[in-house]
Coordinates of N, CA and C and ligand atoms in Angstrom, one line a residue:
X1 N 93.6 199.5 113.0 CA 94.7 198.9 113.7 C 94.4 197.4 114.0
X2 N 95.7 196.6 114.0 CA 94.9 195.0 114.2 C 96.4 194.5 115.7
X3 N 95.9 193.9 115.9 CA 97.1 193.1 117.4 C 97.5 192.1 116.3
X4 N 99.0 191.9 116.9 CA 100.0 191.2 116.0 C 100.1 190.2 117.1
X5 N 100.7 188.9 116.6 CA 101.5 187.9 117.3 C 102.6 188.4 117.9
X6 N 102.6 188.3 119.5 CA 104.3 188.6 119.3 C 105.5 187.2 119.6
X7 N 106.0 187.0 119.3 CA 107.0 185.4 119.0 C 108.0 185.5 120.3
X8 N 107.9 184.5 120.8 CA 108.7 183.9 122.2 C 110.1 183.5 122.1
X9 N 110.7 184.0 122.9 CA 112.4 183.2 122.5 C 112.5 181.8 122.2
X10 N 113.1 181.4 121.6 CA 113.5 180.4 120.6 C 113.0 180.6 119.3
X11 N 112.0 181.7 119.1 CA 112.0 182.2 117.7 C 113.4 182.2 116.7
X12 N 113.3 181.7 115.8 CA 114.9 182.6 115.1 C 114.7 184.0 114.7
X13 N 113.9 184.8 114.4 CA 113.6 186.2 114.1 C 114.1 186.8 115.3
X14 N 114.0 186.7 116.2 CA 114.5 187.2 117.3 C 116.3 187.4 117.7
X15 N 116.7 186.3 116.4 CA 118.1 186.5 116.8 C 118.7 186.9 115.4
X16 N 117.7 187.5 114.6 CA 118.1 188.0 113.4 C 118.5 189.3 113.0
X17 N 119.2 189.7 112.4 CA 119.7 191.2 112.4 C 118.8 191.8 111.8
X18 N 117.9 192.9 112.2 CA 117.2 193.5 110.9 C 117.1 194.2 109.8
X19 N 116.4 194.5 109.3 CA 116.8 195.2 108.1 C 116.5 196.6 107.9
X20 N 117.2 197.6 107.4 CA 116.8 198.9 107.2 C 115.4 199.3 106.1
X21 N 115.0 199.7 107.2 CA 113.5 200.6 106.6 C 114.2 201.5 105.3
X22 N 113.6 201.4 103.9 CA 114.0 202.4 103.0 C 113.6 203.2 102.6
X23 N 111.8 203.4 103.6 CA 111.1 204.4 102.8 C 110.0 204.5 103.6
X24 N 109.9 205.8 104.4 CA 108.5 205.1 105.8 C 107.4 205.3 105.0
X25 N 106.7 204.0 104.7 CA 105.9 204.1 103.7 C 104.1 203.7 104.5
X26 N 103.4 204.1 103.7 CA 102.1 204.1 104.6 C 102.2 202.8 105.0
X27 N 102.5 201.5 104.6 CA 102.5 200.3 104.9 C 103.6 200.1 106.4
X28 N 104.6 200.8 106.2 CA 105.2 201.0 107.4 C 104.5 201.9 108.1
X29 N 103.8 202.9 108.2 CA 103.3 203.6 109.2 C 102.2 202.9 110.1
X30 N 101.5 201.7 108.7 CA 100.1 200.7 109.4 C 101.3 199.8 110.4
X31 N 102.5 199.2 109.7 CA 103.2 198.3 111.0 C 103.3 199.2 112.5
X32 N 103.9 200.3 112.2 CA 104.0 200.9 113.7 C 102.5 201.5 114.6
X33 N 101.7 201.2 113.7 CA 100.6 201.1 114.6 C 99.8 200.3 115.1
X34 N 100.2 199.0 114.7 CA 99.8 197.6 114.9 C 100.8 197.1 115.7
X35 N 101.9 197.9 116.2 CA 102.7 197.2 117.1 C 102.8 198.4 118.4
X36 N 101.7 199.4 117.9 CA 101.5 200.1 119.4 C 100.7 199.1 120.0
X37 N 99.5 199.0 119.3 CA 98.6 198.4 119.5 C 98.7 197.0 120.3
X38 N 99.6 196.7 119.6 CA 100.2 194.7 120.2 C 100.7 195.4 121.5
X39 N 101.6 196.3 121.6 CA 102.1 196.6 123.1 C 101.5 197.1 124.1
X40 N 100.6 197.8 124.1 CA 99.2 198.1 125.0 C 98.5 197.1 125.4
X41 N 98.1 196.6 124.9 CA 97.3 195.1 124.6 C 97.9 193.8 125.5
X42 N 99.3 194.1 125.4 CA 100.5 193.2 126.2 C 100.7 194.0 127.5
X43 N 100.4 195.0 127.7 CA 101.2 196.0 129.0 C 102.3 195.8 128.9
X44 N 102.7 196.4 127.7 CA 104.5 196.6 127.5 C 104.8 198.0 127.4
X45 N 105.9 198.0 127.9 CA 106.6 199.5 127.3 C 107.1 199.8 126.0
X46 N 107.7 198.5 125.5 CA 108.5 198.5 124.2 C 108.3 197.4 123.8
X47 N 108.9 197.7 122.4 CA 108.0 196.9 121.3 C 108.8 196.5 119.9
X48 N 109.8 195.8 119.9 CA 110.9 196.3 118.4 C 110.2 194.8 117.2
X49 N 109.9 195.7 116.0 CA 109.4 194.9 114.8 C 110.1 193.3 114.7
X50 N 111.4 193.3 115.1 CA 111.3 191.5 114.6 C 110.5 190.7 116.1
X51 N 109.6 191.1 117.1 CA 108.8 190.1 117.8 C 107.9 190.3 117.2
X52 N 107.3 190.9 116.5 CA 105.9 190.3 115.6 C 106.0 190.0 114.2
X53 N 107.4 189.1 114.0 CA 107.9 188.6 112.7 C 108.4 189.6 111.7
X54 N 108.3 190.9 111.9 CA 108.9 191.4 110.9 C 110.3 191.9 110.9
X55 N 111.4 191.6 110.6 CA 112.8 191.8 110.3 C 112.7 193.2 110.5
X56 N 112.8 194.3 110.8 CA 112.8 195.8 110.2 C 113.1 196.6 111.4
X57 N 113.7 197.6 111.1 CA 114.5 198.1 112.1 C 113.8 199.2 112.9
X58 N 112.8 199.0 113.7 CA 111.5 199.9 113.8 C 111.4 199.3 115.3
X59 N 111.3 200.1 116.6 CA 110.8 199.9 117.9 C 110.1 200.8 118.3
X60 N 108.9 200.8 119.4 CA 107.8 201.6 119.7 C 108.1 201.0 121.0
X61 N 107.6 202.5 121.8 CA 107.6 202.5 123.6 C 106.8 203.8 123.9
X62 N 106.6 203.0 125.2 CA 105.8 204.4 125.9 C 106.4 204.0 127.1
X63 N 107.1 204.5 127.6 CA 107.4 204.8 128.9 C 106.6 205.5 130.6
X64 N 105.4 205.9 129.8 CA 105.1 206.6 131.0 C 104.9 205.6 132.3
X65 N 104.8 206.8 133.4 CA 104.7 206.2 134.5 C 103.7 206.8 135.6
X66 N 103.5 206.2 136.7 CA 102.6 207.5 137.7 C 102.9 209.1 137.9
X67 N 104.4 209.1 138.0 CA 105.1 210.1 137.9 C 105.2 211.1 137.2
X68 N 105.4 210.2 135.7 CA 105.9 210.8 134.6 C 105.2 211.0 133.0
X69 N 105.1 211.5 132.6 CA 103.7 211.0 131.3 C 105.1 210.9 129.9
X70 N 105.4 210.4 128.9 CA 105.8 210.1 128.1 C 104.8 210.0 126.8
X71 N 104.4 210.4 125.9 CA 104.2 210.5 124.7 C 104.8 209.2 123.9
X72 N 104.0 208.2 122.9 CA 104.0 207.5 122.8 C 105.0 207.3 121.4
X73 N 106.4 206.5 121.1 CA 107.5 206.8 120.5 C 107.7 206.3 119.7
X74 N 107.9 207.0 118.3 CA 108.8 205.2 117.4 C 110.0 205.8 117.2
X75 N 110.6 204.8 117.2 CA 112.0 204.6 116.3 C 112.1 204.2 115.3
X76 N 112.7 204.8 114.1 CA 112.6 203.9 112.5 C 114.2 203.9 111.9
X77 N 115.0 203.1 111.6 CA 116.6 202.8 111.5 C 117.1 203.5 112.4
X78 N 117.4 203.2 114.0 CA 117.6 203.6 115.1 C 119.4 203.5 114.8
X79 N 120.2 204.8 116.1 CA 121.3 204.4 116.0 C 121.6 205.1 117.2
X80 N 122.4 204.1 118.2 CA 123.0 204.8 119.2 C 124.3 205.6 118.9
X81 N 124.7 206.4 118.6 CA 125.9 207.4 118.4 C 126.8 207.5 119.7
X82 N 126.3 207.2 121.1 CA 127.0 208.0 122.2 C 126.9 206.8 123.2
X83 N 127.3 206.6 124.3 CA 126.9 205.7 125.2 C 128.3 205.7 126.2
X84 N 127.7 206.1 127.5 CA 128.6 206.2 128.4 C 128.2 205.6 130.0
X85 N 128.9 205.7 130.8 CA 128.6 205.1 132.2 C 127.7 204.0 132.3
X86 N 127.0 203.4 133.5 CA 127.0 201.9 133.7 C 125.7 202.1 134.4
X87 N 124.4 201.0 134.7 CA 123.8 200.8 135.8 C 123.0 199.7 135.3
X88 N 122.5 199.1 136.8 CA 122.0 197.7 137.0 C 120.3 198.2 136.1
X89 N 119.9 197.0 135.6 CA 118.5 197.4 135.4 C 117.9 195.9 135.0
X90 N 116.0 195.9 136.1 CA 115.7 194.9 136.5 C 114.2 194.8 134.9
X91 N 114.6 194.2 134.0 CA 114.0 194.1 132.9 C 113.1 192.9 132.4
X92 N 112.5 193.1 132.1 CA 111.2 191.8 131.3 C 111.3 192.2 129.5
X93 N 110.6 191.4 129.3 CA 110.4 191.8 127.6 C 109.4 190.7 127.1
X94 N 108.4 191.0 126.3 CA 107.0 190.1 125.5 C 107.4 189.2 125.2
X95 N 109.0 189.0 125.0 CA 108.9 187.5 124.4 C 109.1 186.4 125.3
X96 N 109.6 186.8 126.5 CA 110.1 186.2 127.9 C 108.9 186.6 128.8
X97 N 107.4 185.8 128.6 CA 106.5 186.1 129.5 C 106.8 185.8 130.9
X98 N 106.7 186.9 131.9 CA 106.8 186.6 133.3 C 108.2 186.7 133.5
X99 N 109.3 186.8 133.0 CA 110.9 186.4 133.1 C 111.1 188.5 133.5
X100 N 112.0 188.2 134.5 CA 112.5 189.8 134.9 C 113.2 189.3 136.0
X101 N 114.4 190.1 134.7 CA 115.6 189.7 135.4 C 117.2 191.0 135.2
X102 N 117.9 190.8 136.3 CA 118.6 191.8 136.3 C 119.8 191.7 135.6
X103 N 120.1 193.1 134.2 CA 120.9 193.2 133.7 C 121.9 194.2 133.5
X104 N 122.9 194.2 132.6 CA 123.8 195.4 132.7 C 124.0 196.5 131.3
X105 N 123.6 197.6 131.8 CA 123.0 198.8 130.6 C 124.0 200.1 131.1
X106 N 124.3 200.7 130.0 CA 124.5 202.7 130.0 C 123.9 203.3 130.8
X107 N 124.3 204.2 131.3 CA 123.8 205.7 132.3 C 123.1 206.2 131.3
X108 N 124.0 206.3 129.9 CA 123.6 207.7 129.3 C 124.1 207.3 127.8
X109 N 122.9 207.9 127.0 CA 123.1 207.5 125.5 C 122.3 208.6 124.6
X110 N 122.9 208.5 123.2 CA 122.3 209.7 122.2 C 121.9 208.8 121.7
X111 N 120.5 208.7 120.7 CA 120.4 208.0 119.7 C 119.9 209.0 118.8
X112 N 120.1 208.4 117.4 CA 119.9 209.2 115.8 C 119.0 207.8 115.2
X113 N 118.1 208.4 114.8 CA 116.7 207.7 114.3 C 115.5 208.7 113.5
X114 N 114.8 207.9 112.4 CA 113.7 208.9 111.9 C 112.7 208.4 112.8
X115 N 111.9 209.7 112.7 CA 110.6 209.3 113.2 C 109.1 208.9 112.1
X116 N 108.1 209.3 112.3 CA 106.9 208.3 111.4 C 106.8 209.4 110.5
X117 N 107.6 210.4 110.1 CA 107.0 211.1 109.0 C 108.8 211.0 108.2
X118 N 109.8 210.5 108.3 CA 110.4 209.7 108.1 C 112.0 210.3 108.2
X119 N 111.1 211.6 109.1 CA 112.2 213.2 109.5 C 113.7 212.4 110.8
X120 N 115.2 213.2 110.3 CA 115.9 212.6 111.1 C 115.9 213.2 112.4
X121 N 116.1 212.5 113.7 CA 115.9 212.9 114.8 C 116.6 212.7 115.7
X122 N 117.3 213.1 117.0 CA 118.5 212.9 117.7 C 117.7 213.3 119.1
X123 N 118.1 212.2 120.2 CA 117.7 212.3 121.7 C 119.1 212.2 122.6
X124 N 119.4 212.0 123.4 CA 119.9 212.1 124.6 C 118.9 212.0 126.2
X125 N 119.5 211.1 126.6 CA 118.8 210.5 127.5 C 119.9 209.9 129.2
X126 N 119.4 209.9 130.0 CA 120.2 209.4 130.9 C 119.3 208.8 131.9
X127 N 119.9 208.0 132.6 CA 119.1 207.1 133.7 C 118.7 207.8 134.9
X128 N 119.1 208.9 135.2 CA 118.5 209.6 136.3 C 117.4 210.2 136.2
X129 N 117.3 211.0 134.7 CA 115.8 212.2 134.5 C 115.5 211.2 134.1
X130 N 115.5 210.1 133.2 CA 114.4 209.1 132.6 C 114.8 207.7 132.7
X131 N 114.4 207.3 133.4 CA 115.3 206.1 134.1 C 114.7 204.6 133.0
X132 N 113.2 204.8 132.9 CA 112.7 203.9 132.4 C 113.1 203.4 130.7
X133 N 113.1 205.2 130.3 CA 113.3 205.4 128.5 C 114.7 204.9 128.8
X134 N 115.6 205.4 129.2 CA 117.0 205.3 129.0 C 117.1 203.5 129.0
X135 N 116.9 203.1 129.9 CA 117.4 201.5 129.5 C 116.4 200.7 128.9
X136 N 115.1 201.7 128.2 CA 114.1 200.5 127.4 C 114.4 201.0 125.7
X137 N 115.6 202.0 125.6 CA 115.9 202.2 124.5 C 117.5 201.4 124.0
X138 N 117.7 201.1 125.1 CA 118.9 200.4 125.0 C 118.5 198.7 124.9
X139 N 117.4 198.5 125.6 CA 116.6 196.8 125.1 C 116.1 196.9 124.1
X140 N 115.4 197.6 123.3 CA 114.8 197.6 122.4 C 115.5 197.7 121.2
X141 N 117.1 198.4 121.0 CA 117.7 199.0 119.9 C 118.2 197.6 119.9
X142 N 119.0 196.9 121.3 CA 119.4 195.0 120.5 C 119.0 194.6 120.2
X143 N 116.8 194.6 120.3 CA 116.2 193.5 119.4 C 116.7 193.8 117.9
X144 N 117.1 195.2 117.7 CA 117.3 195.0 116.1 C 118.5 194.3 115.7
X145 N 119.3 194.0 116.6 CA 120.8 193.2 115.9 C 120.7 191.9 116.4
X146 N 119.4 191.5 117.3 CA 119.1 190.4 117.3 C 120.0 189.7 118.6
X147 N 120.2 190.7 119.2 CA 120.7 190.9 120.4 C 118.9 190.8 121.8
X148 N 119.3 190.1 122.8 CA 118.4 189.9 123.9 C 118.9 190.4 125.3
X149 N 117.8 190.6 125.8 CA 118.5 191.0 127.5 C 118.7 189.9 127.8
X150 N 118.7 189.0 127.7 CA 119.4 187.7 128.7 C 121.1 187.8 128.1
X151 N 121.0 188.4 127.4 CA 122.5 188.1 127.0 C 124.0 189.0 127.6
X152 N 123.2 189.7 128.6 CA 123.6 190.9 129.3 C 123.1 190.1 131.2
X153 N 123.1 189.6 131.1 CA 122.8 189.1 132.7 C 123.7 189.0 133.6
X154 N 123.4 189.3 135.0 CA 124.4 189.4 136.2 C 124.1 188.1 137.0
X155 N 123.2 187.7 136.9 CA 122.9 185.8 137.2 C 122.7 185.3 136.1
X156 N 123.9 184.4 135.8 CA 123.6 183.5 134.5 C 122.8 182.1 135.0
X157 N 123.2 181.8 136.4 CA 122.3 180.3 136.7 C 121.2 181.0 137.0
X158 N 120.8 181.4 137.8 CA 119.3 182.2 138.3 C 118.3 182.2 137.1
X159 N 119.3 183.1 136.5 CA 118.4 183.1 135.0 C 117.8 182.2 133.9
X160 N 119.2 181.2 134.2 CA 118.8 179.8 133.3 C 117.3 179.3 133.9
X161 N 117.6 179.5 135.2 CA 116.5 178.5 136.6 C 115.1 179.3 136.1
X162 N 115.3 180.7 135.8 CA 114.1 181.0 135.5 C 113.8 180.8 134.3
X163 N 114.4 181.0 132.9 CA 113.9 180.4 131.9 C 113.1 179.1 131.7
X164 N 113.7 178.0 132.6 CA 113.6 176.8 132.6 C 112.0 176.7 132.7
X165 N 112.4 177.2 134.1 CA 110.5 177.1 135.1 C 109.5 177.8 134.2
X166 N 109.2 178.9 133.0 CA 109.2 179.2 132.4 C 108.5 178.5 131.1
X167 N 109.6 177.7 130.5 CA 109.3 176.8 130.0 C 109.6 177.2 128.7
X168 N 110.7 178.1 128.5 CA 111.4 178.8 127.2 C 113.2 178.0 127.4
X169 N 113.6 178.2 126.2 CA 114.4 177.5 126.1 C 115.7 178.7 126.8
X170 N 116.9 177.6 127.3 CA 118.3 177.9 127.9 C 118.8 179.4 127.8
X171 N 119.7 180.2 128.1 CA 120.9 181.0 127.7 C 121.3 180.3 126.7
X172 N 122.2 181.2 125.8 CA 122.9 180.6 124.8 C 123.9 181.5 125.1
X173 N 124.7 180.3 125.3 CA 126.0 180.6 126.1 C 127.3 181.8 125.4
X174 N 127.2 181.1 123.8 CA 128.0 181.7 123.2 C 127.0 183.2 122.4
X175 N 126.0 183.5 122.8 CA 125.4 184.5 122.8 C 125.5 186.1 123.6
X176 N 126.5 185.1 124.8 CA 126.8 186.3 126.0 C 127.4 187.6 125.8
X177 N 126.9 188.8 126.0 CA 127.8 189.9 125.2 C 129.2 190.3 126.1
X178 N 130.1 190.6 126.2 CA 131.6 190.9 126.5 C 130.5 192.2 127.1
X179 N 131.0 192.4 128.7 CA 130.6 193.4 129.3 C 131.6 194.2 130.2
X180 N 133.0 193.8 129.9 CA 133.9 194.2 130.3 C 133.9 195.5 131.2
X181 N 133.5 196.4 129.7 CA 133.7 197.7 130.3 C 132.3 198.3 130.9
X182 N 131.2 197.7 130.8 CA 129.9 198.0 131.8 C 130.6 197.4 133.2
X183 N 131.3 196.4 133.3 CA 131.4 195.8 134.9 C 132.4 196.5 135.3
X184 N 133.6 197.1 134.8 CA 134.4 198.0 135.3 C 133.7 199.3 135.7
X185 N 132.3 199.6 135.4 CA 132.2 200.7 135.4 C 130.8 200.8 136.8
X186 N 130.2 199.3 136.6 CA 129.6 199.1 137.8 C 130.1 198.8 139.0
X187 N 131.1 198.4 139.2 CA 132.2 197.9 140.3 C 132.7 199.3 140.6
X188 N 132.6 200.2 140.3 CA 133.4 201.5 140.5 C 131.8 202.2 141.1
X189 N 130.4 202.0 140.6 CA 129.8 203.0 140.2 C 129.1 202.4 142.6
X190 N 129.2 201.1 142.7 CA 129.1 200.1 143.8 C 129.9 200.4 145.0
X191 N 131.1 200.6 144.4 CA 132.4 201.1 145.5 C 132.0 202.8 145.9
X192 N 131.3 203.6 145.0 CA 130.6 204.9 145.3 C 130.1 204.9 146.3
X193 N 129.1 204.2 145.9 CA 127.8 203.9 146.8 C 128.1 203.6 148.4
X194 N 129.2 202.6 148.3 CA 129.6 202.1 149.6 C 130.8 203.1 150.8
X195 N 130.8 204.3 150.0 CA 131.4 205.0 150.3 C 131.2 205.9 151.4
Ligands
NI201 NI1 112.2 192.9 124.5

């Protein structure tokens, strides 16, 4: 296994859509182990193939925690199928060293994905039993459409202020994702709470 580069925002790969795995082939099975490897190496949880340059629709995480032990995961042509309800979540990512910041994600999501022997596979997940997987599968599955968590932020100046200090380049403004129906569903999930 060898440590990969992983590439910082203002990469363009990072804002590139990726491309479908056609064949998990030993050369793909050496990528997802060279990008466990880069993620360990980083103290990351997740890990999606275009931050170490490669276009391909492949993410790796481990989620464990003091709590909880997690088995170490890939995803290979991932697909969220399901995605319902709303919550805040305070996230970082390898290409944004030091940057953690708070964004807006699903309660609850199915995804359909092969795994490393190239078998099709379906999860279901929610933010309460697995709080960590559930919203590092939903960061991870944007890297592949070249989609970022900053593009999902509930401080857009804050955030700018932190990129800045940082020393990574702005928000991109027209990057922002329509969060319509996450904020309707956080403003309801907040008015609960205060209840
Ligand atoms: Ni990331």
């Amino acid at each position: 296994m060898s440590k990969l580069n992983v590439v910082k925002y203002g990469h363009p790969v990072l804002r590139t859509p990726a491309k479908r795995v056609l064949k998990v082939s030993a050369k793909i099975q050496k990528l997802v182990f060279d990008m466990m490897e880069t993620m360990y190496a980083n103290n990351g949880c997740g890990l999606a193939a275009p931050q170490v340059g490669e276009s391909l629709s492949i993410f790796v995480l481990d989620c464990s925690s003091e709590t909880k032990k997690y088995p170490a995961m890939v995803f290979i042509n991932p697909k969220i199928v399901k995605s319902k309800g709303a919550c805040k979540s305070h996230e970082g990512c390898l290409s944004f060293p030091e940057v953690f910041v708070d964004v807006k994600r699903h309660a609850e999501l199915t995804i359909r994905y092969q795994d490393l022997k190239g078998r099709q596979q379906e999860m279901t997940v929610n933010v309460k039993d697995d709080p960590l997987l559930c919203r590092a599968i939903q960061h991870e599955m944007d890297h592949l459409n070249g989609i970022l968590f900053i593009d999902y932020v509930i401080d857009y100046y804050g955030t700018d202020e932190i990129l800045r200090q940082k020393g990574l380049p702005p928000i991109e403004k027209a990057k922002q994702q329509d969060t319509a129906d996450l904020d309707a569903l956080l403003d309801f999930a907040t008015a609960e709470t205060i209840k």
